[in-house]
Each structure stands twice: as C-alpha cells, then as structure tokens.
PDB file of C-alpha atoms in Angstrom:
ATOM      1  CA  MET X 224       0.199  -0.071  -0.258  1.00  0.00           C
ATOM      2  CA  GLY X 225       1.397   3.110  -1.094  1.00  0.00           C
ATOM      3  CA  THR X 226       4.944   4.706  -2.538  1.00  0.00           C
ATOM      4  CA  PRO X 227       8.371   4.443  -0.843  1.00  0.00           C
ATOM      5  CA  GLN X 228       8.120   7.776  -0.850  1.00  0.00           C
ATOM      6  CA  PHE X 229       4.766   7.821   0.578  1.00  0.00           C
ATOM      7  CA  PRO X 230       3.594   4.244   2.537  1.00  0.00           C
ATOM      8  CA  ASP X 231       0.714   5.984   3.864  1.00  0.00           C
ATOM      9  CA  LEU X 232      -1.179   6.313   0.957  1.00  0.00           C
ATOM     10  CA  GLY X 233      -4.048   5.109   0.385  1.00  0.00           C
ATOM     11  CA  LYS X 234      -6.457   3.001   2.239  1.00  0.00           C
ATOM     12  CA  HIS X 235      -8.372  -0.285   0.977  1.00  0.00           C
ATOM     13  CA  CYS X 236     -11.701  -0.480   0.709  1.00  0.00           C
ATOM     14  CA  PHE X 237     -13.832  -2.210   3.503  1.00  0.00           C
ATOM     15  CA  VAL X 238     -16.001  -4.539   1.082  1.00  0.00           C
ATOM     16  CA  GLU X 239     -14.786  -7.742   1.601  1.00  0.00           C
ATOM     17  CA  ASP X 240     -14.985  -8.910  -1.927  1.00  0.00           C
ATOM     18  CA  CYS X 241     -13.272  -5.716  -3.318  1.00  0.00           C
ATOM     19  CA  LYS X 242     -10.300  -4.569  -0.868  1.00  0.00           C
ATOM     20  CA  GLN X 243      -9.382  -2.043  -3.971  1.00  0.00           C
ATOM     21  CA  ILE X 244      -6.676   0.154  -2.887  1.00  0.00           C
ATOM     22  CA  ASP X 245      -8.155   4.075  -3.095  1.00  0.00           C
ATOM     23  CA  PHE X 246      -5.991   7.324  -3.272  1.00  0.00           C
ATOM     24  CA  LEU X 247      -9.407   9.138  -2.647  1.00  0.00           C
ATOM     25  CA  PRO X 248     -11.090   7.134  -0.631  1.00  0.00           C
ATOM     26  CA  PHE X 249     -14.668   7.847   1.103  1.00  0.00           C
ATOM     27  CA  THR X 250     -15.278   7.822   5.205  1.00  0.00           C
ATOM     28  CA  CYS X 251     -19.401   7.208   5.116  1.00  0.00           C
ATOM     29  CA  ASN X 252     -20.760   9.277   7.713  1.00  0.00           C
ATOM     30  CA  SER X 253     -22.900   6.685   9.045  1.00  0.00           C
ATOM     31  CA  CYS X 254     -20.792   3.794  10.120  1.00  0.00           C
ATOM     32  CA  SER X 255     -17.844   5.513   9.768  1.00  0.00           C
ATOM     33  CA  GLN X 256     -15.327   2.835   7.559  1.00  0.00           C
ATOM     34  CA  VAL X 257     -13.433   3.489   4.563  1.00  0.00           C
ATOM     35  CA  PHE X 258     -15.009   2.555   1.125  1.00  0.00           C
ATOM     36  CA  CYS X 259     -14.148   3.287  -2.292  1.00  0.00           C
ATOM     37  CA  LEU X 260     -15.636   5.094  -4.855  1.00  0.00           C
ATOM     38  CA  GLU X 261     -17.820   2.137  -6.593  1.00  0.00           C
ATOM     39  CA  HIS X 262     -18.874   1.342  -2.714  1.00  0.00           C
ATOM     40  CA  ARG X 263     -19.160   5.021  -1.003  1.00  0.00           C
ATOM     41  CA  SER X 264     -23.674   4.904  -1.015  1.00  0.00           C
ATOM     42  CA  TYR X 265     -25.266   2.940   1.884  1.00  0.00           C
ATOM     43  CA  ALA X 266     -27.080   0.828  -0.321  1.00  0.00           C
ATOM     44  CA  LYS X 267     -23.344  -0.607  -2.449  1.00  0.00           C
ATOM     45  CA  HIS X 268     -22.241  -1.535   1.097  1.00  0.00           C
ATOM     46  CA  GLU X 269     -25.129  -2.321   2.763  1.00  0.00           C
ATOM     47  CA  CYS X 270     -24.568   0.198   5.512  1.00  0.00           C
ATOM     48  CA  PRO X 271     -26.432  -0.840   9.100  1.00  0.00           C
ATOM     49  CA  ASN X 272     -26.976   2.312   9.999  1.00  0.00           C
ATOM     50  CA  ALA X 273     -28.405   4.057   7.121  1.00  0.00           C
ATOM     51  CA  ASN X 274     -31.231   5.046   9.059  1.00  0.00           C
ATOM     52  CA  ARG X 275     -30.063   7.417  11.197  1.00  0.00           C
ATOM     53  CA  ASN X 276     -29.338  10.338   8.944  1.00  0.00           C
ATOM     54  CA  ASP X 277     -32.668   9.308   7.326  1.00  0.00           C
ATOM     55  CA  VAL X 278     -35.419  12.111   7.396  1.00  0.00           C
ATOM     56  CA  THR X 279     -38.961  11.520   7.459  1.00  0.00           C
ATOM     57  CA  VAL X 280     -41.600  14.020   7.782  1.00  0.00           C
ATOM     58  CA  VAL X 281     -45.170  13.206   8.386  1.00  0.00           C
ATOM     59  CA  ILE X 282     -48.139  16.064   7.788  1.00  0.00           C
ATOM     60  CA  CYS X 283     -50.310  16.596  10.398  1.00  0.00           C
ATOM     61  CA  PRO X 284     -53.607  17.258   9.234  1.00  0.00           C
ATOM     62  CA  LEU X 285     -54.474  19.585  12.403  1.00  0.00           C
ATOM     63  CA  CYS X 286     -52.180  22.238  11.338  1.00  0.00           C
ATOM     64  CA  ALA X 287     -51.036  21.343   7.912  1.00  0.00           C
ATOM     65  CA  LYS X 288     -47.382  21.022   9.509  1.00  0.00           C
ATOM     66  CA  GLY X 289     -44.163  18.945   9.268  1.00  0.00           C
ATOM     67  CA  VAL X 290     -43.664  16.495  12.039  1.00  0.00           C
ATOM     68  CA  ARG X 291     -39.979  14.890  11.766  1.00  0.00           C
ATOM     69  CA  LEU X 292     -40.039  11.421  12.925  1.00  0.00           C
ATOM     70  CA  ASN X 293     -36.579  10.449  14.946  1.00  0.00           C
ATOM     71  CA  PRO X 294     -35.059   7.397  14.008  1.00  0.00           C
ATOM     72  CA  ASP X 295     -33.942   6.398  17.492  1.00  0.00           C
ATOM     73  CA  GLU X 296     -37.621   7.612  18.658  1.00  0.00           C
ATOM     74  CA  ASP X 297     -40.970   6.143  18.862  1.00  0.00           C
ATOM     75  CA  PRO X 298     -43.026   7.305  16.048  1.00  0.00           C
ATOM     76  CA  ASN X 299     -45.566   7.495  18.472  1.00  0.00           C
ATOM     77  CA  ILE X 300     -43.939   9.405  21.057  1.00  0.00           C
ATOM     78  CA  SER X 301     -42.746  12.000  18.744  1.00  0.00           C
ATOM     79  CA  TRP X 302     -46.152  12.399  17.119  1.00  0.00           C
ATOM     80  CA  GLU X 303     -47.393  12.982  21.201  1.00  0.00           C
ATOM     81  CA  THR X 304     -44.891  15.577  21.802  1.00  0.00           C
ATOM     82  CA  HIS X 305     -45.741  17.184  18.353  1.00  0.00           C
ATOM     83  CA  VAL X 306     -49.807  17.504  19.379  1.00  0.00           C
ATOM     84  CA  ASN X 307     -48.919  18.322  22.976  1.00  0.00           C
ATOM     85  CA  THR X 308     -46.729  21.311  22.262  1.00  0.00           C
ATOM     86  CA  GLU X 309     -46.571  23.225  18.528  1.00  0.00           C
ATOM     87  CA  CYS X 310     -49.689  21.970  17.465  1.00  0.00           C
ATOM     88  CA  ASP X 311     -51.979  24.719  16.368  1.00  0.00           C
ATOM     89  CA  PRO X 312     -54.997  24.349  14.596  1.00  0.00           C
ATOM     90  CA  SER X 313     -56.006  27.601  13.454  1.00  0.00           C
ATOM     91  CA  ASN X 314     -53.039  26.973  11.309  1.00  0.00           C
ATOM     92  CA  TYR X 315     -54.664  24.901   8.991  1.00  0.00           C
ATOM     93  CA  ASP X 316     -56.713  27.329   7.227  1.00  0.00           C
ATOM     94  CA  LYS X 317     -53.641  29.499   6.504  1.00  0.00           C
ATOM     95  CA  VAL X 318     -51.781  26.879   5.244  1.00  0.00           C
ATOM     96  CA  THR X 319     -54.594  24.856   2.775  1.00  0.00           C
ATOM     97  CA  LYS X 320     -56.085  27.948   1.843  1.00  0.00           C
ATOM     98  CA  LYS X 321     -54.866  29.428  -1.608  1.00  0.00           C
ATOM     99  CA  ARG X 322     -54.270  32.388  -2.890  1.00  0.00           C
ATOM    100  CA  LYS X 323     -56.215  33.790  -5.621  1.00  0.00           C
ATOM    101  CA  CYS X 324     -55.541  37.190  -7.436  1.00  0.00           C
ATOM    102  CA  PRO X 325     -57.056  40.018  -5.730  1.00  0.00           C
ATOM    103  CA  VAL X 326     -59.276  41.467  -8.903  1.00  0.00           C
ATOM    104  CA  SER X 327     -62.823  41.474  -8.704  1.00  0.00           C
ATOM    105  CA  GLY X 328     -64.269  38.646 -10.356  1.00  0.00           C
ATOM    106  CA  CYS X 329     -61.048  36.643 -10.993  1.00  0.00           C
ATOM    107  CA  ARG X 330     -60.860  32.832  -9.259  1.00  0.00           C
ATOM    108  CA  GLU X 331     -57.065  32.393 -10.946  1.00  0.00           C
ATOM    109  CA  VAL X 332     -54.972  30.583  -8.236  1.00  0.00           C
ATOM    110  CA  LEU X 333     -51.600  31.919  -7.360  1.00  0.00           C
ATOM    111  CA  THR X 334     -48.860  29.596  -7.601  1.00  0.00           C
ATOM    112  CA  PHE X 335     -45.105  29.580  -7.712  1.00  0.00           C
ATOM    113  CA  SER X 336     -45.222  30.170 -11.472  1.00  0.00           C
ATOM    114  CA  ASN X 337     -48.056  32.199 -13.162  1.00  0.00           C
ATOM    115  CA  THR X 338     -47.647  34.900  -9.400  1.00  0.00           C
ATOM    116  CA  ILE X 339     -46.741  38.679 -10.261  1.00  0.00           C
ATOM    117  CA  LYS X 340     -46.490  41.294  -7.680  1.00  0.00           C
ATOM    118  CA  CYS X 341     -46.823  44.546  -8.984  1.00  0.00           C
ATOM    119  CA  ARG X 342     -44.046  47.429  -8.900  1.00  0.00           C
ATOM    120  CA  ASP X 343     -46.209  50.219  -7.531  1.00  0.00           C
ATOM    121  CA  CYS X 344     -49.065  48.301  -5.483  1.00  0.00           C
ATOM    122  CA  THR X 345     -46.795  45.841  -4.461  1.00  0.00           C
ATOM    123  CA  ARG X 346     -49.426  43.404  -4.425  1.00  0.00           C
ATOM    124  CA  ASP X 347     -49.463  39.799  -5.951  1.00  0.00           C
ATOM    125  CA  HIS X 348     -51.636  39.522  -9.025  1.00  0.00           C
ATOM    126  CA  CYS X 349     -52.005  36.275 -11.528  1.00  0.00           C
ATOM    127  CA  LEU X 350     -50.748  37.066 -15.435  1.00  0.00           C
ATOM    128  CA  LYS X 351     -53.219  37.955 -16.796  1.00  0.00           C
ATOM    129  CA  HIS X 352     -53.901  40.299 -14.501  1.00  0.00           C
ATOM    130  CA  ARG X 353     -50.030  41.708 -14.086  1.00  0.00           C
ATOM    131  CA  PHE X 354     -50.549  45.276 -15.957  1.00  0.00           C
ATOM    132  CA  GLY X 355     -51.492  48.356 -13.788  1.00  0.00           C
ATOM    133  CA  PRO X 356     -54.373  48.890 -16.019  1.00  0.00           C
ATOM    134  CA  ASP X 357     -55.653  45.687 -15.657  1.00  0.00           C
ATOM    135  CA  HIS X 358     -56.160  45.202 -12.221  1.00  0.00           C
ATOM    136  CA  SER X 359     -56.856  48.971 -11.490  1.00  0.00           C
ATOM    137  CA  CYS X 360     -53.273  49.884  -9.929  1.00  0.00           C
ATOM    138  CA  PRO X 361     -53.466  53.014  -7.308  1.00  0.00           C
ATOM    139  CA  GLY X 362     -49.755  53.847  -8.171  1.00  0.00           C
ATOM    140  CA  PRO X 363     -46.853  54.210  -6.341  1.00  0.00           C
ATOM    141  CA  LYS X 364     -47.321  55.704  -2.730  1.00  0.00           C
ATOM    142  CA  LYS X 365     -46.338  59.667  -2.949  1.00  0.00           C
ATOM    143  CA  SER X 366     -42.706  59.845  -0.870  1.00  0.00           C
ATOM    144  CA  ASP X 367     -41.809  62.656   1.170  1.00  0.00           C
ATOM    145  CA  LEU X 368     -39.612  65.341  -1.495  1.00  0.00           C
ATOM    146  CA  GLY X 369     -38.946  67.578   1.341  1.00  0.00           C
ATOM    147  CA  PHE X 370     -35.421  67.751   2.620  1.00  0.00           C
ATOM    148  CA  PRO X 371     -34.873  66.063   5.691  1.00  0.00           C
ATOM    149  CA  PHE X 372     -33.885  69.100   6.808  1.00  0.00           C
ATOM    150  CA  MET X 373     -37.119  70.869   6.099  1.00  0.00           C
ATOM    151  CA  ASN X 374     -39.143  68.155   7.932  1.00  0.00           C
ATOM    152  CA  PHE X 375     -36.791  68.679  11.338  1.00  0.00           C
ATOM    153  CA  VAL X 376     -37.802  72.055  11.410  1.00  0.00           C
ATOM    154  CA  ASN X 377     -41.791  71.445  10.544  1.00  0.00           C
ATOM    155  CA  ARG X 378     -42.072  68.838  13.603  1.00  0.00           C
ATOM    156  CA  ARG X 379     -39.988  71.884  15.592  1.00  0.00           C
ATOM    157  CA  LYS X 380     -42.467  74.505  14.920  1.00  0.00           C
ATOM    158  CA  LYS X 381     -45.190  71.802  16.007  1.00  0.00           C
ATOM    159  CA  GLU X 382     -43.990  71.342  19.028  1.00  0.00           C
ATOM    160  CA  GLU X 383     -43.655  75.214  19.837  1.00  0.00           C
ATOM    161  CA  SER X 384     -47.212  76.034  18.854  1.00  0.00           C
ATOM    162  CA  LYS X 385     -48.324  73.007  21.079  1.00  0.00           C
ATOM    163  CA  GLY X 386     -45.978  74.343  24.084  1.00  0.00           C
ATOM    164  CA  ASN X 387     -47.038  77.402  24.150  1.00  0.00           C
ATOM    165  CA  GLN X 388     -51.175  76.675  23.600  1.00  0.00           C
ATOM    166  CA  ALA X 389     -50.605  74.514  26.867  1.00  0.00           C
ATOM    167  CA  LEU X 390     -48.501  77.623  28.434  1.00  0.00           C
ATOM    168  CA  SER X 391     -51.646  80.200  27.084  1.00  0.00           C
ATOM    169  CA  MET X 392     -53.653  77.482  29.134  1.00  0.00           C
ATOM    170  CA  THR X 393     -51.873  77.053  31.773  1.00  0.00           C
ATOM    171  CA  SER X 394     -52.104  81.209  32.146  1.00  0.00           C
ATOM    172  CA  ALA X 395     -55.841  81.258  31.158  1.00  0.00           C
ATOM    173  CA  ARG X 396     -56.456  78.926  34.250  1.00  0.00           C
ATOM    174  CA  TRP X 397     -54.663  80.584  36.266  1.00  0.00           C
ATOM    175  CA  THR X 398     -56.062  84.303  35.500  1.00  0.00           C
ATOM    176  CA  THR X 399     -59.485  82.098  35.633  1.00  0.00           C
ATOM    177  CA  SER X 400     -58.283  80.603  39.747  1.00  0.00           C
ATOM    178  CA  PHE X 401     -56.628  84.744  40.776  1.00  0.00           C
ATOM    179  CA  ILE X 402     -60.396  86.262  39.274  1.00  0.00           C
ATOM    180  CA  ASN X 403     -62.283  84.158  41.630  1.00  0.00           C
ATOM    181  CA  ALA X 404     -60.361  84.098  44.626  1.00  0.00           C
ATOM    182  CA  ALA X 405     -60.941  88.096  44.220  1.00  0.00           C
ATOM    183  CA  SER X 406     -64.411  87.896  43.893  1.00  0.00           C
ATOM    184  CA  VAL X 407     -65.115  86.144  46.482  1.00  0.00           C
ATOM    185  CA  VAL X 408     -62.518  88.341  49.083  1.00  0.00           C
ATOM    186  CA  ARG X 409     -64.629  90.863  47.631  1.00  0.00           C
ATOM    187  CA  ALA X 410     -67.613  89.258  48.025  1.00  0.00           C
ATOM    188  CA  SER X 411     -66.327  88.346  51.811  1.00  0.00           C
ATOM    189  CA  ALA X 412     -65.440  92.078  52.029  1.00  0.00           C
ATOM    190  CA  GLU X 413     -68.728  94.058  51.409  1.00  0.00           C
ATOM    191  CA  ALA X 414     -70.528  91.290  53.592  1.00  0.00           C
ATOM    192  CA  GLY X 415     -68.556  92.462  56.381  1.00  0.00           C
ATOM    193  CA  VAL X 416     -68.987  95.810  55.953  1.00  0.00           C
ATOM    194  CA  THR X 417     -72.625  95.350  55.204  1.00  0.00           C
ATOM    195  CA  LYS X 418     -73.200  93.251  58.069  1.00  0.00           C
ATOM    196  CA  LEU X 419     -71.285  96.347  59.975  1.00  0.00           C
ATOM    197  CA  SER X 420     -73.881  99.020  58.994  1.00  0.00           C
ATOM    198  CA  ASN X 421     -77.343  96.923  59.701  1.00  0.00           C
ATOM    199  CA  GLU X 422     -75.092  96.169  63.157  1.00  0.00           C
ATOM    200  CA  ILE X 423     -75.136  99.769  63.669  1.00  0.00           C
ATOM    201  CA  SER X 424     -78.322 100.734  62.446  1.00  0.00           C
ATOM    202  CA  GLN X 425     -79.894  98.214  64.911  1.00  0.00           C
ATOM    203  CA  ALA X 426     -77.954  99.569  67.622  1.00  0.00           C
ATOM    204  CA  TRP X 427     -78.847 103.209  66.886  1.00  0.00           C
ATOM    205  CA  GLN X 428     -82.379 102.128  66.266  1.00  0.00           C
ATOM    206  CA  THR X 429     -82.309 100.408  70.051  1.00  0.00           C
ATOM    207  CA  ALA X 430     -81.254 103.698  71.518  1.00  0.00           C
ATOM    208  CA  ARG X 431     -83.769 105.696  70.086  1.00  0.00           C
ATOM    209  CA  ASN X 432     -86.272 103.201  71.193  1.00  0.00           C
ATOM    210  CA  GLY X 433     -85.022 103.441  74.702  1.00  0.00           C
ATOM    211  CA  VAL X 434     -85.036  99.990  74.326  1.00  0.00           C
ATOM    212  CA  GLY X 435     -80.449  99.504  75.346  1.00  0.00           C
ATOM    213  CA  PRO X 436     -78.596  98.840  77.911  1.00  0.00           C
ATOM    214  CA  SER X 437     -76.950 102.308  78.144  1.00  0.00           C
ATOM    215  CA  SER X 438     -79.069 103.932  80.427  1.00  0.00           C
ATOM    216  CA  SER X 439     -77.665 101.156  83.277  1.00  0.00           C
ATOM    217  CA  GLN X 440     -74.218 101.356  82.530  1.00  0.00           C
ATOM    218  CA  GLY X 441     -71.454 104.040  82.052  1.00  0.00           C
ATOM    219  CA  SER X 442     -73.599 105.669  85.551  1.00  0.00           C
ATOM    220  CA  GLY X 443     -69.964 105.098  87.316  1.00  0.00           C
ATOM    221  CA  GLU X 444     -67.826 106.752  85.051  1.00  0.00           C
ATOM    222  CA  ILE X 445     -65.863 110.283  85.142  1.00  0.00           C
ATOM    223  CA  GLY X 446     -66.635 112.278  83.130  1.00  0.00           C
ATOM    224  CA  SER X 447     -70.403 110.659  81.494  1.00  0.00           C
ATOM    225  CA  GLN X 448     -72.494 113.282  82.716  1.00  0.00           C
ATOM    226  CA  GLU X 449     -74.393 115.074  79.654  1.00  0.00           C
ATOM    227  CA  GLU X 450     -75.995 118.023  79.614  1.00  0.00           C
ATOM    228  CA  CYS X 451     -79.446 119.265  78.211  1.00  0.00           C
ATOM    229  CA  PRO X 452     -79.255 122.510  76.386  1.00  0.00           C
ATOM    230  CA  GLN X 453     -82.241 123.417  76.665  1.00  0.00           C
ATOM    231  CA  CYS X 454     -82.835 122.908  80.505  1.00  0.00           C
ATOM    232  CA  SER X 455     -79.331 122.234  81.574  1.00  0.00           C
ATOM    233  CA  ALA X 456     -80.240 118.943  83.088  1.00  0.00           C
ATOM    234  CA  ARG X 457     -77.956 116.251  83.466  1.00  0.00           C
ATOM    235  CA  PHE X 458     -77.932 112.756  82.822  1.00  0.00           C
ATOM    236  CA  SER X 459     -75.913 109.649  82.612  1.00  0.00           C
ATOM    237  CA  SER X 460     -75.473 109.323  78.884  1.00  0.00           C
ATOM    238  CA  VAL X 461     -76.163 110.701  75.436  1.00  0.00           C
ATOM    239  CA  THR X 462     -78.968 107.899  74.742  1.00  0.00           C
ATOM    240  CA  THR X 463     -80.824 109.434  77.753  1.00  0.00           C
ATOM    241  CA  LEU X 464     -80.169 112.826  77.236  1.00  0.00           C
ATOM    242  CA  VAL X 465     -82.177 112.083  73.389  1.00  0.00           C
ATOM    243  CA  GLU X 466     -84.681 110.605  75.304  1.00  0.00           C
ATOM    244  CA  HIS X 467     -85.204 113.485  77.321  1.00  0.00           C
ATOM    245  CA  VAL X 468     -85.250 115.773  74.445  1.00  0.00           C
ATOM    246  CA  GLN X 469     -87.574 114.313  72.415  1.00  0.00           C
ATOM    247  CA  LYS X 470     -90.047 113.343  75.119  1.00  0.00           C
ATOM    248  CA  VAL X 471     -89.915 117.269  77.214  1.00  0.00           C
ATOM    249  CA  HIS X 472     -88.687 119.242  74.566  1.00  0.00           C
ATOM    250  CA  GLU X 473     -90.724 118.373  71.113  1.00  0.00           C
ATOM    251  CA  ARG X 474     -93.392 117.454  72.997  1.00  0.00           C
ATOM    252  CA  SER X 475     -93.914 120.739  74.848  1.00  0.00           C
ATOM    253  CA  GLY X 476     -94.168 122.730  71.467  1.00  0.00           C
ATOM    254  CA  ASN X 477     -89.889 123.827  71.897  1.00  0.00           C
ATOM    255  CA  GLN X 478     -89.211 122.102  68.847  1.00  0.00           C
ATOM    256  CA  SER X 479     -87.277 125.040  67.178  1.00  0.00           C
ATOM    257  CA  ARG X 480     -85.500 125.801  69.875  1.00  0.00           C
ATOM    258  CA  VAL X 481     -84.419 121.871  70.063  1.00  0.00           C
ATOM    259  CA  LEU X 482     -80.884 121.770  68.321  1.00  0.00           C
ATOM    260  CA  LYS X 483     -80.142 118.440  66.456  1.00  0.00           C
ATOM    261  CA  LEU X 484     -77.330 116.961  68.045  1.00  0.00           C
ATOM    262  CA  PRO X 485     -75.064 114.287  65.845  1.00  0.00           C
ATOM    263  CA  VAL X 486     -74.810 111.069  68.116  1.00  0.00           C
ATOM    264  CA  ASP X 487     -72.126 108.279  67.771  1.00  0.00           C
ATOM    265  CA  VAL X 488     -73.670 104.793  69.381  1.00  0.00           C
ATOM    266  CA  CYS X 489     -71.553 102.002  69.686  1.00  0.00           C
ATOM    267  CA  PRO X 490     -72.323  98.898  68.348  1.00  0.00           C
ATOM    268  CA  LYS X 491     -71.042  96.473  71.430  1.00  0.00           C
ATOM    269  CA  CYS X 492     -73.220  98.700  74.342  1.00  0.00           C
ATOM    270  CA  SER X 493     -75.213 100.422  72.144  1.00  0.00           C
ATOM    271  CA  LYS X 494     -73.870 103.648  74.028  1.00  0.00           C
ATOM    272  CA  GLY X 495     -73.744 106.456  72.370  1.00  0.00           C
ATOM    273  CA  PHE X 496     -71.355 109.640  72.446  1.00  0.00           C
ATOM    274  CA  ARG X 497     -71.216 112.827  70.941  1.00  0.00           C
ATOM    275  CA  ASP X 498     -67.347 112.787  70.050  1.00  0.00           C
ATOM    276  CA  PRO X 499     -66.566 110.273  67.883  1.00  0.00           C
ATOM    277  CA  VAL X 500     -62.548 110.325  69.463  1.00  0.00           C
ATOM    278  CA  ASP X 501     -65.093 109.149  72.652  1.00  0.00           C
ATOM    279  CA  LEU X 502     -66.690 106.697  70.605  1.00  0.00           C
ATOM    280  CA  VAL X 503     -62.990 105.129  69.901  1.00  0.00           C
ATOM    281  CA  GLU X 504     -61.246 105.656  73.224  1.00  0.00           C
ATOM    282  CA  HIS X 505     -64.331 103.561  74.848  1.00  0.00           C
ATOM    283  CA  VAL X 506     -64.131 101.047  72.129  1.00  0.00           C
ATOM    284  CA  GLU X 507     -60.374 100.381  72.435  1.00  0.00           C
ATOM    285  CA  ARG X 508     -61.100 100.769  76.250  1.00  0.00           C
ATOM    286  CA  ASP X 509     -63.842  98.345  77.566  1.00  0.00           C
ATOM    287  CA  HIS X 510     -64.658  96.188  74.382  1.00  0.00           C
ATOM    288  CA  GLY X 511     -60.839  95.222  72.988  1.00  0.00           C
ATOM    289  CA  GLY X 512     -60.236  97.577  70.787  1.00  0.00           C
ATOM    290  CA  THR X 513     -62.723  96.016  67.877  1.00  0.00           C
ATOM    291  CA  SER X 514     -66.145  97.609  66.749  1.00  0.00           C
ATOM    292  CA  LYS X 515     -67.558  94.455  65.250  1.00  0.00           C
ATOM    293  CA  VAL X 516     -70.327  91.675  66.741  1.00  0.00           C
TER     294      VAL X 516
END
C-alpha cells in the first residue's frame, strides 16, 4: 500500500469482496468505514446505520405542519410530543387556503409560476392582470419630496405651537383662579361691611327706642354726665339725653329750640357719644379695640 516515498498513501475498501486500494477514499458518515468510489453509497456497502441519517417528515392533519420522526425514537412518541407542544389547529387554514388573484371576478389561483408582484402597489396578481390598468393599480405611494432639514423644522414648529398652547391654557387657568379668589374676597368684604352697617343701624334704632342697656351702664364713669342744652339737666348718657329731649322739649312745642345733636352709637353696648374720639376710646378700653359684634 502506498509508495516508497508515501507509504501511508491510499486505503483499502472495507468491502470484503473488493479490498481495492483507493488513493481518494470515502468515509461513511454513518458507520465511519472507508470505501472506494464504487461502494461509497449506503446501498452499495449495505450500511447498517443508514437509517440514522434518514429524514422522515409526516404532515399533521390538524395544523398542516411537518412533523419529523426521529430514527431512534418511537414514531408515536414523536407524534404525541408534537400534538402536546406545537400543534396549532388555527394554522391549518393559513397553510391550506389557496391564494387567488385579488382582481374582482378573477378566480385564478396564485402559484409560484403564475404570480407577478406589481411594482407600484406591491400586490400579487396573476399573469392575466399583471399590468396596472388590468388590476386598477392606484399607483405608487407619494414619497416625501422635502428635505430632511425642512421636516425637522416643521416638526419643531409643531412642538413649539403645542407648547405655547399648553402655556396659554395654563395662564388662562391661573387668571381664572385669581379672578375667582378676588371675587370671593370682595364678596366676603362686602358682606362684612353690610353686616357691620346693619349692626350699627340696629344699635342706633335700639338707642332711639330706649331699649338699649346704655341707661344702666356708664353711670359710674367719670366725665360721662351729659347736659341738656335747653334746661341744663344732666344725664348719665347721651341716649338718656336724647330721650329727654324727645319726650320733654319736642312734645312741649319747643321744637324750634331743639338742637340736632349728632350722636355716634357703640355697636357693642349701644352707648351713644357725641364725639367720635370718645367712641373710639370707649371701644378700645371696654371692648378690646374692636367694633365687630
């Protein structure tokens, strides 16, 4: 075997009846034996492991998928594994449903040899309707002819307009809230002023009717004696003086001689004062500095 220069060159065929020396031998990928050109196939040298490389595929009737049967495994086990793991019956219609030409009224089934894809609408049609006028092709889609920079500028303008709109909405909400708050404060102030005016009017009416407690208060205060300008009679309060003038001098017919005396009434105790300064000092001293009821 071989030559004097290359003693290991070439090998004998493994077949007993052949044993031919082959300088380009073939090694079987199943039994790993060396064979000549004539006996290189599985059938020629009767390879015992030929079934290991055989590929058997069975089409599943449920999902129309191919199921490979392993040579070293029971076919029933391979089938059961497929059914439990990857079998999807909804795939059956997708695989077995034949595609047809989308042109209305055409029943031509699209196959590999008679299918043409339109370059404009990118849809598959049969050979009969391969041209645009035959299948009412809408034409190619309009591409954006503008520059990328202009697209960027337009996008930035849209974003800025959205931001300005949101800012204006926020400003409008803030202005509305401020106006509402100002209206509430104004209404509260007006209500307070109205309430104070009503209290003062009520106290003054009470003093004029002689119901107020001013006749019993302030009798011991220093400098609280009031003198009648008509008869020089002295009284403990201005309210009593007013009652005296109304009852004595007005009823007696001396109305022409009665002086109209301005009187300020305390809203807390209905006590009257001719001098507003005395009223303020009275409120600060006796009522804690506030005229609110």
